[in-house]
Coordinates of C-alpha atoms and ligand atoms in Angstrom, one line a residue:
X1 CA 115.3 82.2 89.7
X2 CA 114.6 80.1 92.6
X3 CA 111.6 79.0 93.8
X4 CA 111.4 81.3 96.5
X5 CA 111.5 83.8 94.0
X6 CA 108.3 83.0 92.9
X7 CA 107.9 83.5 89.1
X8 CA 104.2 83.8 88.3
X9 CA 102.9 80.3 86.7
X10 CA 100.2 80.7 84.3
X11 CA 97.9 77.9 82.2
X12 CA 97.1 79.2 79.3
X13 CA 94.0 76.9 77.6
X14 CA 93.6 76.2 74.3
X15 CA 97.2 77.8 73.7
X16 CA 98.1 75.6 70.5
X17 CA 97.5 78.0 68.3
X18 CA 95.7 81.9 67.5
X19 CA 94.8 83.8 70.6
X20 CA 96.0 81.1 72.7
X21 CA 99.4 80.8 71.6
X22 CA 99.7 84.6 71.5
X23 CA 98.6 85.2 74.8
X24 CA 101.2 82.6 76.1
X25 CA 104.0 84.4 74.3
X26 CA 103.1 87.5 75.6
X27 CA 103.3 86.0 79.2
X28 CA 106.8 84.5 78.3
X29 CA 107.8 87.8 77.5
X30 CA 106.5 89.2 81.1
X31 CA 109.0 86.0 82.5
X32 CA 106.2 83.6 83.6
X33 CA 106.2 80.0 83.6
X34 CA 103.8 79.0 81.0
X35 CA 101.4 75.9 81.2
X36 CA 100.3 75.3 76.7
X37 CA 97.1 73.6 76.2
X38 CA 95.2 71.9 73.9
X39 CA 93.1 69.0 73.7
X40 CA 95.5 66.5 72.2
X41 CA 99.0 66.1 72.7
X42 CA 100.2 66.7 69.0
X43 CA 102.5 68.0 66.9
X44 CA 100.7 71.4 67.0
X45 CA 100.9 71.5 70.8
X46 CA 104.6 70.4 71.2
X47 CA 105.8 73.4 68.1
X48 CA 103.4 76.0 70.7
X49 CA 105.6 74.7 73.5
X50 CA 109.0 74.6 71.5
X51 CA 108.1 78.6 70.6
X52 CA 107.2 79.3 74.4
X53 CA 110.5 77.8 75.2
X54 CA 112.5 80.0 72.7
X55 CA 111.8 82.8 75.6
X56 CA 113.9 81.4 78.2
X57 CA 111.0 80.4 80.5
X58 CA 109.9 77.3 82.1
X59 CA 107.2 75.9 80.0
X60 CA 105.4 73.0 80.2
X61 CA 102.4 70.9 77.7
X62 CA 99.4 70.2 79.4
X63 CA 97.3 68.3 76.9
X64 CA 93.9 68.1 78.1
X65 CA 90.6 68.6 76.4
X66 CA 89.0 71.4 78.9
X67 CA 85.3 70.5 78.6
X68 CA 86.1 66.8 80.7
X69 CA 85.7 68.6 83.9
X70 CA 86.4 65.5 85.8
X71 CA 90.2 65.5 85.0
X72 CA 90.9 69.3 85.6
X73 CA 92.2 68.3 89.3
X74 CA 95.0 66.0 87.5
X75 CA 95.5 68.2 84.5
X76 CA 96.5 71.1 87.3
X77 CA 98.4 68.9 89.6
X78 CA 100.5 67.8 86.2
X79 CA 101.2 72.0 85.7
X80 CA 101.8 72.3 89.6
X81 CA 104.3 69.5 89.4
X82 CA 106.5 70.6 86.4
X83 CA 106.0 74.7 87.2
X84 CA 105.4 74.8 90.4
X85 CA 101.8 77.2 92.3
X86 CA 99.8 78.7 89.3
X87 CA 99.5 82.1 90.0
X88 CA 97.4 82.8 86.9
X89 CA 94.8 80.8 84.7
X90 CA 94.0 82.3 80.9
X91 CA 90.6 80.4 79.7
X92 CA 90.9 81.3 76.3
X93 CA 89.8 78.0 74.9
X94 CA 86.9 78.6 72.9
X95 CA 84.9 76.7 69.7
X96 CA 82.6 78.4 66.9
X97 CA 79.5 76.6 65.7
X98 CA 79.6 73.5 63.8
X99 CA 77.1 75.5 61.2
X100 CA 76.5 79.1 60.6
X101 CA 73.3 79.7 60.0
X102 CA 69.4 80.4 61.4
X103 CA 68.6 80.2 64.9
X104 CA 65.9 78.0 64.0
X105 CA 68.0 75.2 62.6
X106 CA 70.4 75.2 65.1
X107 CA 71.3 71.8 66.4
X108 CA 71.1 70.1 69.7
X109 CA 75.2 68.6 69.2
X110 CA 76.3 72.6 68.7
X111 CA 74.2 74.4 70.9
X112 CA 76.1 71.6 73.9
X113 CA 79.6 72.0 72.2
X114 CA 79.5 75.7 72.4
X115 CA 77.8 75.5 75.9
X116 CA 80.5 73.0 76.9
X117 CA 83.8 74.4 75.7
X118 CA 83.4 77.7 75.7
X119 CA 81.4 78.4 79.5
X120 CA 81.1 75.0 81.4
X121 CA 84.6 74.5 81.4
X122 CA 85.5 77.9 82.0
X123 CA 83.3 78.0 85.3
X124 CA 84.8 74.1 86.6
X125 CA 88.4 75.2 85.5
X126 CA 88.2 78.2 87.5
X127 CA 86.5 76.5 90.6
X128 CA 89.0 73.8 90.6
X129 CA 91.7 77.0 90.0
X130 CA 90.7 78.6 92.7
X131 CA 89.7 76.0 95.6
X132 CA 93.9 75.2 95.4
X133 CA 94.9 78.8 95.6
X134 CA 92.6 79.6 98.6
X135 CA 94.0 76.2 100.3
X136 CA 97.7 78.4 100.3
X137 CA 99.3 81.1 101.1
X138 CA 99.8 83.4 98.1
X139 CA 101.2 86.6 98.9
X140 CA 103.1 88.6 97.6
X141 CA 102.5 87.4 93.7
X142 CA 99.5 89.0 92.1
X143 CA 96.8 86.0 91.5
X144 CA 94.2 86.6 88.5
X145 CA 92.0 84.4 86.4
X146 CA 91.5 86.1 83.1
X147 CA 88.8 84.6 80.6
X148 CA 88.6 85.5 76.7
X149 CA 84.9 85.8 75.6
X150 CA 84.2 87.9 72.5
X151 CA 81.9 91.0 71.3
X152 CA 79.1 88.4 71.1
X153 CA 78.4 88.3 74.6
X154 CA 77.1 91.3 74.1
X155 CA 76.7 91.9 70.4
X156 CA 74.8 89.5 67.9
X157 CA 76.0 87.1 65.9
X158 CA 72.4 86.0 64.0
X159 CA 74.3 83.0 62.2
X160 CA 76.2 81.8 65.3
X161 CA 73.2 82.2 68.3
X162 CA 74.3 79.1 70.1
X163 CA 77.7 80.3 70.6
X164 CA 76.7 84.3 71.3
X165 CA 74.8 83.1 74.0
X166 CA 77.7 80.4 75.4
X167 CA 79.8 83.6 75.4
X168 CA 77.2 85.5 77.1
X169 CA 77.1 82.7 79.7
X170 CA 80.4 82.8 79.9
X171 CA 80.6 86.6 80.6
X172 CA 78.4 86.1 83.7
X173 CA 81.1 83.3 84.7
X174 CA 83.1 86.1 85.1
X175 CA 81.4 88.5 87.0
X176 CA 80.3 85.8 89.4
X177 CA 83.8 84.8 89.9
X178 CA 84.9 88.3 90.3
X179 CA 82.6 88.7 93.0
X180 CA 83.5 85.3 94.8
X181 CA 87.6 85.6 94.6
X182 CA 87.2 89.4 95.1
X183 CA 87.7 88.7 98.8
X184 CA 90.4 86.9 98.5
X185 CA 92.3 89.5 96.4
X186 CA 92.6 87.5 93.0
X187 CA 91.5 89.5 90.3
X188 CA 89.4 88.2 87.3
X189 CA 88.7 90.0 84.2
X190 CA 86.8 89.2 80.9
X191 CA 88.2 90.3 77.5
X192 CA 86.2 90.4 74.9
X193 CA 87.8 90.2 71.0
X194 CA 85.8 91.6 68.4
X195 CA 87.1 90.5 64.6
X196 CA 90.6 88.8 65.0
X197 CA 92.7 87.0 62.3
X198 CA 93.1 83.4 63.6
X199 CA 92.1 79.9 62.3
X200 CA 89.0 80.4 64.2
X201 CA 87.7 83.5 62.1
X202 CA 89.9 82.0 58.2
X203 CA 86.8 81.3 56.8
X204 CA 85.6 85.0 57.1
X205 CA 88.2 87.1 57.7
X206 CA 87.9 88.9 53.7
X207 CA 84.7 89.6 54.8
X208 CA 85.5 90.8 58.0
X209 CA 88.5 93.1 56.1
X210 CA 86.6 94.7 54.2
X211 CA 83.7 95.9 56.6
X212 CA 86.4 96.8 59.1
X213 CA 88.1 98.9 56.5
X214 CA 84.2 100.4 55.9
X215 CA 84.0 101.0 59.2
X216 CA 82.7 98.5 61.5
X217 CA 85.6 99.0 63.6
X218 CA 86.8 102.5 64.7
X219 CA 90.3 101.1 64.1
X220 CA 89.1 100.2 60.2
X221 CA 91.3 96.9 60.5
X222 CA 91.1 93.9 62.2
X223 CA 92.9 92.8 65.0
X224 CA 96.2 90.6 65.3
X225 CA 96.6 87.9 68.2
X226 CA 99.4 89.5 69.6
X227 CA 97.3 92.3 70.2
X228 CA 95.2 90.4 72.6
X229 CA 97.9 88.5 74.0
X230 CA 99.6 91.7 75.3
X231 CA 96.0 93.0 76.1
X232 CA 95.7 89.6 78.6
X233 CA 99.6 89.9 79.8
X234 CA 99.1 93.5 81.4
X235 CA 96.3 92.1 83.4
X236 CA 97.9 89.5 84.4
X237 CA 100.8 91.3 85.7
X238 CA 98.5 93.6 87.8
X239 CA 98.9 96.5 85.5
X240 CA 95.4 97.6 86.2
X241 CA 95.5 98.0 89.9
X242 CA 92.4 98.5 92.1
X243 CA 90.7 97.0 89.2
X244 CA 88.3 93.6 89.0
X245 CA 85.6 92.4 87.8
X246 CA 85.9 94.4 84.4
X247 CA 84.5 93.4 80.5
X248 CA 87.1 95.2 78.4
X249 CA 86.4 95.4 74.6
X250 CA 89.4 94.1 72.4
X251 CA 87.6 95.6 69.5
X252 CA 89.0 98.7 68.0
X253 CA 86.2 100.4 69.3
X254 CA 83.6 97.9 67.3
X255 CA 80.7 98.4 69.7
X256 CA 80.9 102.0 70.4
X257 CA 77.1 103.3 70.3
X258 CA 77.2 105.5 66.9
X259 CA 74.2 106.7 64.9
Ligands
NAP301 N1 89.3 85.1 66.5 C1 88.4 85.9 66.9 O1 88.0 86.8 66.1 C2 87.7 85.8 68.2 C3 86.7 86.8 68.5 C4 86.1 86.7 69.7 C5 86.4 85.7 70.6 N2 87.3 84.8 70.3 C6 87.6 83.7 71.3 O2 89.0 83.7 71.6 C7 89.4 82.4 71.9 C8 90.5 81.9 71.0 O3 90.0 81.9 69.7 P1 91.0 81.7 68.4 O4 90.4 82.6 67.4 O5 92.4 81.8 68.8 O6 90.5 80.2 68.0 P2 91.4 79.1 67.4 O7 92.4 79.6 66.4 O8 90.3 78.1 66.8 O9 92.1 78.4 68.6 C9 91.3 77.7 69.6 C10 92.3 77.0 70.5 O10 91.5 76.4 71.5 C11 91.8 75.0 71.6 N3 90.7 74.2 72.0 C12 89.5 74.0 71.4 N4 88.7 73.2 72.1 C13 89.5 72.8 73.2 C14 89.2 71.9 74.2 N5 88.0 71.3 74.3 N6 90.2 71.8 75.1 C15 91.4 72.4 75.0 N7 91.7 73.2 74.0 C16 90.7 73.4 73.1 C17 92.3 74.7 70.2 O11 93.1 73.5 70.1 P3 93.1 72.7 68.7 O12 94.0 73.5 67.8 O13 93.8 71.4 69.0 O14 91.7 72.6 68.2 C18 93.1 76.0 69.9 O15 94.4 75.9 70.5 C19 88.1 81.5 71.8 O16 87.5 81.4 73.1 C20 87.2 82.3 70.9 O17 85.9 82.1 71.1 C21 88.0 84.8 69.1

């Protein structure tokens, strides 16, 4: 494919591993170039970007921790120079608490991670995203930011507040920016995963089992990453047209008003 061809370019953040990793397979599998993140450049990033290479796409590590706003300019000129544009930026990079527990012993340190990681460098990530695509011509390639919050932007968590309300922040990231790049025809979306079997959710996921299986979830299982990585791949691809600006539930139906 030559360059004129355009093959859509997408960084996918915090792509080492779970939802991540998932999401950039699923892109692979649409042909995109594929930009793998995490914050270190380890031996967990480099087997993500061995997998996304088994595809047959260009792929490309871009180790950088996502909450030092300061380097995202570099961190996207290093994508830029190995992929070539980004037409699409997946903030999936996300952190839970550093303790479950009461709101009212929540600490400073994980109230700022949460804040940090999982909104602040969504918004500067997207700004910094954005600024270079409206600096160029795009056309005809469908341009989209797509950011992965969870149920608990909307839904409570009571032993994880600090991070419910960093996803709820986060949320509102995404409306703003809908609004903001709506003019200039790039799409953004939020998806929102409800209970999903990663590393992120190990220490719970029996729990989570079983009150799936009871019923929590209209779908009484939990979700897979894949599932949410082809969830994010058909919005990146524009298979939603005449759509932005939209929170969509990957949730089985988990917060579905029932009495
Ligand atoms: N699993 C669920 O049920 C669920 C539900 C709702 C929402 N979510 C959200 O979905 C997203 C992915 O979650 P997951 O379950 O796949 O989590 P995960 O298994 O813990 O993976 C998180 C990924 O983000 C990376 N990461 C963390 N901090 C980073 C930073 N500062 N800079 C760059 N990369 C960073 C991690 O890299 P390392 O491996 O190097 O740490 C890892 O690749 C998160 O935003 C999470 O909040 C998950």
């Amino acid at each position: 494919m030559s360059a004129a061809s355009a093959r859509p370019v997408a960084l996918v953040t915090g792509s080492s591993r779970g939802i991540g990793l998932a999401v950039a397979e699923a892109l692979a599998r649409e042909g995109f170039a594929v930009a793998v993140n995490g914050p270190a450049d380890d031996a967990e990033l480099a087997a993500a970007v061995e997998r996304i290479a088994a595809h047959g796409v260009p792929v490309a590590a871009a180790p950088f921790d996502v909450a030092a706003v300061a380097g995202h300019a570099a961190a996207l000129d290093a994508v830029e120079q190995a992929l070539g544009p980004l037409t699409t930026l997946v903030n999936n990079a996300g952190v839970g608490v550093l303790k479950r527990g009461d709101m009212l012993d929540v600490s400073e340190e994980s109230w700022d991670r949460c804040f940090a990681v999982n909104a602040k460098a969504m918004f500067f990530l997207s700004q910094a995203f954005a600024r270079r695509l409206l600096a160029r011509s795009r056309a005809p390639l469908f341009h989209s930011i797509v950011n992965v919050t969870s149920s608990n932007a909307v839904a409570v968590a009571e032993q994880r507040a600090e991070y419910c309300a960093s996803k709820a922040a986060a949320a509102m990231v995404s409306k703003t920016l809908a609004v903001r790049l709506g003019r200039e025809n790039i799409a953004v979306y939020d998806v929102q995963p409800g209970l999903i079997a990663t590393e992120m959710t190990a220490p719970v996921i029996a729990a989570y089992r079983e009150r799936a299986a009871q019923g929590l979830t209209l779908f009484p299982r939990v979700g897979e990453p894949d599932e949410v990585g082809t969830l994010v791949a058909s919005l990146a691809t524009g298979r939603l047209p005449y759509t932005t600006g939209l929170s969509i539930p990957a949730d089985a139906g988990m917060l579905v008003p029932r009495f």
